[in-house]
Amino acid sequence: MVGRGNSIIIVGGGASGVVLAAHLLMSSNSDLRVTLIEKRPHFGQGMAYSTLLSAHVLNVKASGMSAYADDPTHFARWVLERGFAKPDQGPFYAPRSL
């Protein structure tokens, strides 16, 4: 049975809202219900990441970003595994649209 204290609603499905939801859902509380509310058709973009222009890049290298404090190279591995960057190309600034 889910109690009243086991539900969280996150208003805003941009990058911060999605990362918060992911962290909450990975917590040890298996009874936790997370609802993410977003007015845009897709989660994760928000204002900062909704650009479609590839020239709009992040202001931090991929190697300096991660949504997980215990895995500081997560984002760099993610872009490499998906072919957005190559291992030998040097510093990579990912497009915001990723």
CSV table of N, CA and C in Angstrom, one decimal:
chain,number,residue,atom,x,y,z
A,1,MET,N,0.8,-1.2,0.0
A,1,MET,CA,0.0,0.0,0.0
A,1,MET,C,0.9,1.2,0.0
A,2,VAL,N,0.6,2.2,-0.9
A,2,VAL,CA,1.3,3.4,-1.0
A,2,VAL,C,0.7,4.4,-0.1
A,3,GLY,N,1.5,5.0,0.8
A,3,GLY,CA,1.0,6.0,1.7
A,3,GLY,C,1.2,7.4,1.1
A,4,ARG,N,0.6,8.4,1.8
A,4,ARG,CA,0.6,9.7,1.3
A,4,ARG,C,2.0,10.3,1.2
A,5,GLY,N,2.9,9.9,2.1
A,5,GLY,CA,4.3,10.4,2.1
A,5,GLY,C,5.2,9.7,1.1
A,6,ASN,N,4.7,8.8,0.3
A,6,ASN,CA,5.5,8.1,-0.7
A,6,ASN,C,5.3,8.6,-2.1
A,7,SER,N,4.7,9.8,-2.3
A,7,SER,CA,4.5,10.3,-3.6
A,7,SER,C,5.2,11.7,-3.7
A,8,ILE,N,5.8,11.9,-4.8
A,8,ILE,CA,6.5,13.2,-5.1
A,8,ILE,C,6.1,13.6,-6.5
A,9,ILE,N,5.7,14.9,-6.6
A,9,ILE,CA,5.4,15.4,-7.9
A,9,ILE,C,6.5,16.4,-8.3
A,10,ILE,N,7.1,16.3,-9.4
A,10,ILE,CA,8.1,17.3,-9.9
A,10,ILE,C,7.5,18.1,-11.0
A,11,VAL,N,7.4,19.4,-10.8
A,11,VAL,CA,6.9,20.2,-11.9
A,11,VAL,C,8.0,20.8,-12.7
A,12,GLY,N,8.1,20.4,-13.9
A,12,GLY,CA,9.2,20.8,-14.8
A,12,GLY,C,10.0,19.6,-15.2
A,13,GLY,N,9.8,19.2,-16.5
A,13,GLY,CA,10.5,18.0,-17.0
A,13,GLY,C,11.7,18.3,-17.8
A,14,GLY,N,12.4,19.4,-17.5
A,14,GLY,CA,13.7,19.7,-18.1
A,14,GLY,C,14.8,18.8,-17.6
A,15,ALA,N,16.0,19.2,-17.9
A,15,ALA,CA,17.1,18.3,-17.5
A,15,ALA,C,17.1,18.1,-16.0
A,16,SER,N,17.0,19.2,-15.2
A,16,SER,CA,17.0,19.1,-13.7
A,16,SER,C,15.9,18.2,-13.2
A,17,GLY,N,14.7,18.4,-13.7
A,17,GLY,CA,13.6,17.6,-13.3
A,17,GLY,C,13.7,16.1,-13.6
A,18,VAL,N,14.2,15.8,-14.8
A,18,VAL,CA,14.4,14.4,-15.2
A,18,VAL,C,15.5,13.8,-14.3
A,19,VAL,N,16.6,14.5,-14.1
A,19,VAL,CA,17.7,13.9,-13.3
A,19,VAL,C,17.2,13.7,-11.9
A,20,LEU,N,16.5,14.6,-11.3
A,20,LEU,CA,15.9,14.5,-10.0
A,20,LEU,C,15.0,13.2,-9.9
A,21,ALA,N,14.2,13.1,-10.9
A,21,ALA,CA,13.3,11.9,-10.9
A,21,ALA,C,14.1,10.6,-11.0
A,22,ALA,N,15.1,10.6,-11.8
A,22,ALA,CA,16.0,9.4,-12.0
A,22,ALA,C,16.6,9.0,-10.6
A,23,HIS,N,17.1,10.0,-9.9
A,23,HIS,CA,17.8,9.8,-8.7
A,23,HIS,C,16.8,9.3,-7.6
A,24,LEU,N,15.6,9.9,-7.6
A,24,LEU,CA,14.6,9.4,-6.7
A,24,LEU,C,14.2,8.0,-7.0
A,25,LEU,N,14.0,7.7,-8.2
A,25,LEU,CA,13.6,6.3,-8.6
A,25,LEU,C,14.6,5.3,-8.4
A,26,MET,N,15.9,5.7,-8.3
A,26,MET,CA,17.0,4.7,-8.1
A,26,MET,C,17.2,4.6,-6.6
A,27,SER,N,16.5,5.3,-5.8
A,27,SER,CA,16.7,5.3,-4.3
A,27,SER,C,16.2,3.9,-3.8
A,28,SER,N,16.5,3.6,-2.6
A,28,SER,CA,16.1,2.3,-2.0
A,28,SER,C,14.6,2.2,-1.6
A,29,ASN,N,13.9,3.3,-1.7
A,29,ASN,CA,12.5,3.3,-1.4
A,29,ASN,C,11.7,2.8,-2.5
A,30,SER,N,11.4,1.5,-2.5
A,30,SER,CA,10.7,0.9,-3.7
A,30,SER,C,9.2,1.3,-3.7
A,31,ASP,N,8.6,1.9,-2.7
A,31,ASP,CA,7.2,2.3,-2.7
A,31,ASP,C,7.1,3.7,-3.2
A,32,LEU,N,8.1,4.4,-3.5
A,32,LEU,CA,8.1,5.8,-3.9
A,32,LEU,C,7.4,5.9,-5.3
A,33,ARG,N,6.5,6.8,-5.4
A,33,ARG,CA,5.9,7.1,-6.7
A,33,ARG,C,6.3,8.5,-7.1
A,34,VAL,N,6.8,8.7,-8.3
A,34,VAL,CA,7.3,9.9,-8.8
A,34,VAL,C,6.5,10.3,-10.0
A,35,THR,N,5.9,11.5,-10.0
A,35,THR,CA,5.2,12.0,-11.1
A,35,THR,C,5.9,13.2,-11.7
A,36,LEU,N,6.2,13.2,-12.9
A,36,LEU,CA,6.9,14.3,-13.6
A,36,LEU,C,5.9,15.1,-14.5
A,37,ILE,N,5.7,16.4,-14.3
A,37,ILE,CA,4.8,17.2,-15.1
A,37,ILE,C,5.6,18.1,-16.0
A,38,GLU,N,5.3,18.1,-17.2
A,38,GLU,CA,6.0,19.0,-18.2
A,38,GLU,C,5.0,19.4,-19.3
A,39,LYS,N,5.0,20.7,-19.6
A,39,LYS,CA,4.0,21.2,-20.6
A,39,LYS,C,4.5,20.9,-22.1
A,40,ARG,N,5.8,20.7,-22.2
A,40,ARG,CA,6.4,20.5,-23.6
A,40,ARG,C,6.1,19.0,-23.9
A,41,PRO,N,6.2,18.7,-25.2
A,41,PRO,CA,5.9,17.3,-25.6
A,41,PRO,C,7.0,16.3,-25.3
A,42,HIS,N,8.2,16.8,-24.9
A,42,HIS,CA,9.3,15.8,-24.6
A,42,HIS,C,10.0,16.2,-23.3
A,43,PHE,N,10.3,15.2,-22.5
A,43,PHE,CA,11.0,15.4,-21.3
A,43,PHE,C,12.5,15.7,-21.5
A,44,GLY,N,13.2,16.4,-20.6
A,44,GLY,CA,14.6,16.5,-20.6
A,44,GLY,C,15.2,17.7,-21.3
A,45,GLN,N,14.4,18.4,-22.1
A,45,GLN,CA,14.9,19.5,-22.8
A,45,GLN,C,14.8,20.8,-22.0
A,46,GLY,N,13.7,21.2,-21.7
A,46,GLY,CA,13.5,22.5,-21.0
A,46,GLY,C,14.0,23.6,-21.9
A,47,MET,N,14.1,24.8,-21.4
A,47,MET,CA,14.5,26.0,-22.2
A,47,MET,C,15.9,25.9,-22.6
A,48,ALA,N,16.8,25.5,-21.7
A,48,ALA,CA,18.3,25.5,-22.1
A,48,ALA,C,18.7,24.5,-23.1
A,49,TYR,N,17.9,23.4,-23.2
A,49,TYR,CA,18.3,22.3,-24.1
A,49,TYR,C,17.4,22.1,-25.3
A,50,SER,N,16.4,23.0,-25.5
A,50,SER,CA,15.5,22.7,-26.5
A,50,SER,C,15.9,23.2,-27.9
A,51,THR,N,17.1,23.8,-28.0
A,51,THR,CA,17.6,24.3,-29.3
A,51,THR,C,17.8,23.2,-30.2
A,52,LEU,N,17.6,23.4,-31.5
A,52,LEU,CA,17.9,22.4,-32.5
A,52,LEU,C,19.1,22.6,-33.3
A,53,LEU,N,19.8,23.8,-33.0
A,53,LEU,CA,21.0,24.1,-33.7
A,53,LEU,C,22.2,23.4,-33.1
A,54,SER,N,22.9,22.7,-33.9
A,54,SER,CA,24.1,21.9,-33.4
A,54,SER,C,25.2,22.9,-32.9
A,55,ALA,N,25.2,24.1,-33.4
A,55,ALA,CA,26.2,25.1,-33.0
A,55,ALA,C,26.0,25.5,-31.5
A,56,HIS,N,24.9,25.3,-31.0
A,56,HIS,CA,24.6,25.7,-29.6
A,56,HIS,C,25.1,24.5,-28.7
A,57,VAL,N,26.3,24.7,-28.2
A,57,VAL,CA,26.9,23.6,-27.4
A,57,VAL,C,26.9,23.9,-25.9
A,58,LEU,N,27.2,22.9,-25.1
A,58,LEU,CA,27.3,23.0,-23.7
A,58,LEU,C,28.5,23.8,-23.3
A,59,ASN,N,28.5,24.5,-22.2
A,59,ASN,CA,29.6,25.4,-21.8
A,59,ASN,C,30.6,24.6,-21.0
A,60,VAL,N,30.5,23.3,-20.9
A,60,VAL,CA,31.4,22.4,-20.1
A,60,VAL,C,31.7,21.2,-21.0
A,61,LYS,N,33.0,20.8,-20.9
A,61,LYS,CA,33.4,19.6,-21.7
A,61,LYS,C,32.6,18.4,-21.2
A,62,ALA,N,32.3,17.5,-22.1
A,62,ALA,CA,31.6,16.2,-21.7
A,62,ALA,C,32.3,15.5,-20.6
A,63,SER,N,33.6,15.6,-20.6
A,63,SER,CA,34.4,14.9,-19.5
A,63,SER,C,34.2,15.6,-18.1
A,64,GLY,N,33.6,16.8,-18.1
A,64,GLY,CA,33.4,17.4,-16.8
A,64,GLY,C,32.0,17.4,-16.4
A,65,MET,N,31.1,16.6,-17.0
A,65,MET,CA,29.7,16.6,-16.7
A,65,MET,C,29.3,15.2,-16.3
A,66,SER,N,28.3,15.1,-15.4
A,66,SER,CA,27.7,13.8,-15.1
A,66,SER,C,26.5,14.1,-14.2
A,67,ALA,N,25.5,13.4,-14.4
A,67,ALA,CA,24.3,13.5,-13.5
A,67,ALA,C,24.4,12.7,-12.3
A,68,TYR,N,25.5,11.9,-12.2
A,68,TYR,CA,25.7,11.0,-11.0
A,68,TYR,C,27.1,11.3,-10.3
A,69,ALA,N,27.0,11.8,-9.1
A,69,ALA,CA,28.2,12.2,-8.3
A,69,ALA,C,29.1,11.0,-8.2
A,70,ASP,N,28.6,9.8,-8.1
A,70,ASP,CA,29.4,8.6,-7.9
A,70,ASP,C,30.0,8.0,-9.2
A,71,ASP,N,29.7,8.7,-10.3
A,71,ASP,CA,30.1,8.2,-11.6
A,71,ASP,C,30.4,9.5,-12.5
A,72,PRO,N,31.6,10.1,-12.2
A,72,PRO,CA,31.9,11.4,-12.9
A,72,PRO,C,32.1,11.3,-14.4
A,73,THR,N,32.4,10.2,-14.9
A,73,THR,CA,32.6,10.0,-16.3
A,73,THR,C,31.4,9.5,-17.1
A,74,HIS,N,30.3,9.4,-16.4
A,74,HIS,CA,29.1,8.9,-17.1
A,74,HIS,C,28.7,9.6,-18.4
A,75,PHE,N,28.6,10.9,-18.4
A,75,PHE,CA,28.2,11.6,-19.6
A,75,PHE,C,29.3,11.4,-20.7
A,76,ALA,N,30.5,11.5,-20.4
A,76,ALA,CA,31.6,11.3,-21.4
A,76,ALA,C,31.5,9.9,-22.0
A,77,ARG,N,31.3,8.9,-21.2
A,77,ARG,CA,31.1,7.5,-21.8
A,77,ARG,C,29.8,7.5,-22.6
A,78,TRP,N,28.8,8.1,-22.2
A,78,TRP,CA,27.5,8.1,-22.9
A,78,TRP,C,27.7,8.7,-24.3
A,79,VAL,N,28.3,9.8,-24.5
A,79,VAL,CA,28.5,10.4,-25.8
A,79,VAL,C,29.4,9.5,-26.7
A,80,LEU,N,30.4,8.9,-26.1
A,80,LEU,CA,31.3,8.0,-26.8
A,80,LEU,C,30.6,6.8,-27.3
A,81,GLU,N,29.8,6.2,-26.4
A,81,GLU,CA,29.1,4.9,-26.8
A,81,GLU,C,28.1,5.1,-27.9
A,82,ARG,N,27.6,6.3,-28.0
A,82,ARG,CA,26.6,6.6,-29.0
A,82,ARG,C,27.1,7.3,-30.2
A,83,GLY,N,28.5,7.4,-30.3
A,83,GLY,CA,29.1,7.9,-31.5
A,83,GLY,C,29.1,9.4,-31.7
A,84,PHE,N,28.6,10.2,-30.7
A,84,PHE,CA,28.6,11.6,-30.8
A,84,PHE,C,30.0,12.2,-30.7
A,85,ALA,N,31.0,11.5,-30.1
A,85,ALA,CA,32.3,11.9,-30.0
A,85,ALA,C,33.2,10.7,-30.3
A,86,LYS,N,34.5,11.0,-30.6
A,86,LYS,CA,35.5,9.9,-30.9
A,86,LYS,C,36.5,10.0,-29.8
A,87,PRO,N,37.0,8.8,-29.3
A,87,PRO,CA,38.0,8.8,-28.2
A,87,PRO,C,39.2,9.7,-28.4
A,88,ASP,N,39.6,9.8,-29.7
A,88,ASP,CA,40.9,10.6,-29.9
A,88,ASP,C,40.7,12.0,-30.4
A,89,GLN,N,39.5,12.6,-30.3
A,89,GLN,CA,39.3,13.9,-30.8
A,89,GLN,C,39.6,15.0,-29.8
A,90,GLY,N,39.9,14.7,-28.6
A,90,GLY,CA,40.2,15.8,-27.6
A,90,GLY,C,39.0,16.3,-26.9
A,91,PRO,N,39.0,17.4,-26.3
A,91,PRO,CA,37.9,17.9,-25.6
A,91,PRO,C,36.6,18.0,-26.5
A,92,PHE,N,35.5,17.5,-25.9
A,92,PHE,CA,34.2,17.5,-26.7
A,92,PHE,C,33.2,18.3,-26.0
A,93,TYR,N,32.6,19.3,-26.6
A,93,TYR,CA,31.5,20.1,-26.1
A,93,TYR,C,30.3,19.6,-26.8
A,94,ALA,N,29.4,18.9,-26.1
A,94,ALA,CA,28.3,18.3,-26.8
A,94,ALA,C,27.2,19.4,-27.2
A,95,PRO,N,26.5,19.2,-28.3
A,95,PRO,CA,25.4,20.1,-28.6
A,95,PRO,C,24.3,20.0,-27.6
A,96,ARG,N,23.7,21.1,-27.3
A,96,ARG,CA,22.7,21.2,-26.2
A,96,ARG,C,21.5,20.3,-26.6
A,97,SER,N,21.3,20.1,-27.9
A,97,SER,CA,20.2,19.3,-28.4
A,97,SER,C,20.3,17.8,-28.1
A,98,LEU,N,21.5,17.3,-27.6
A,98,LEU,CA,21.6,15.9,-27.3
A,98,LEU,C,20.7,15.6,-26.1
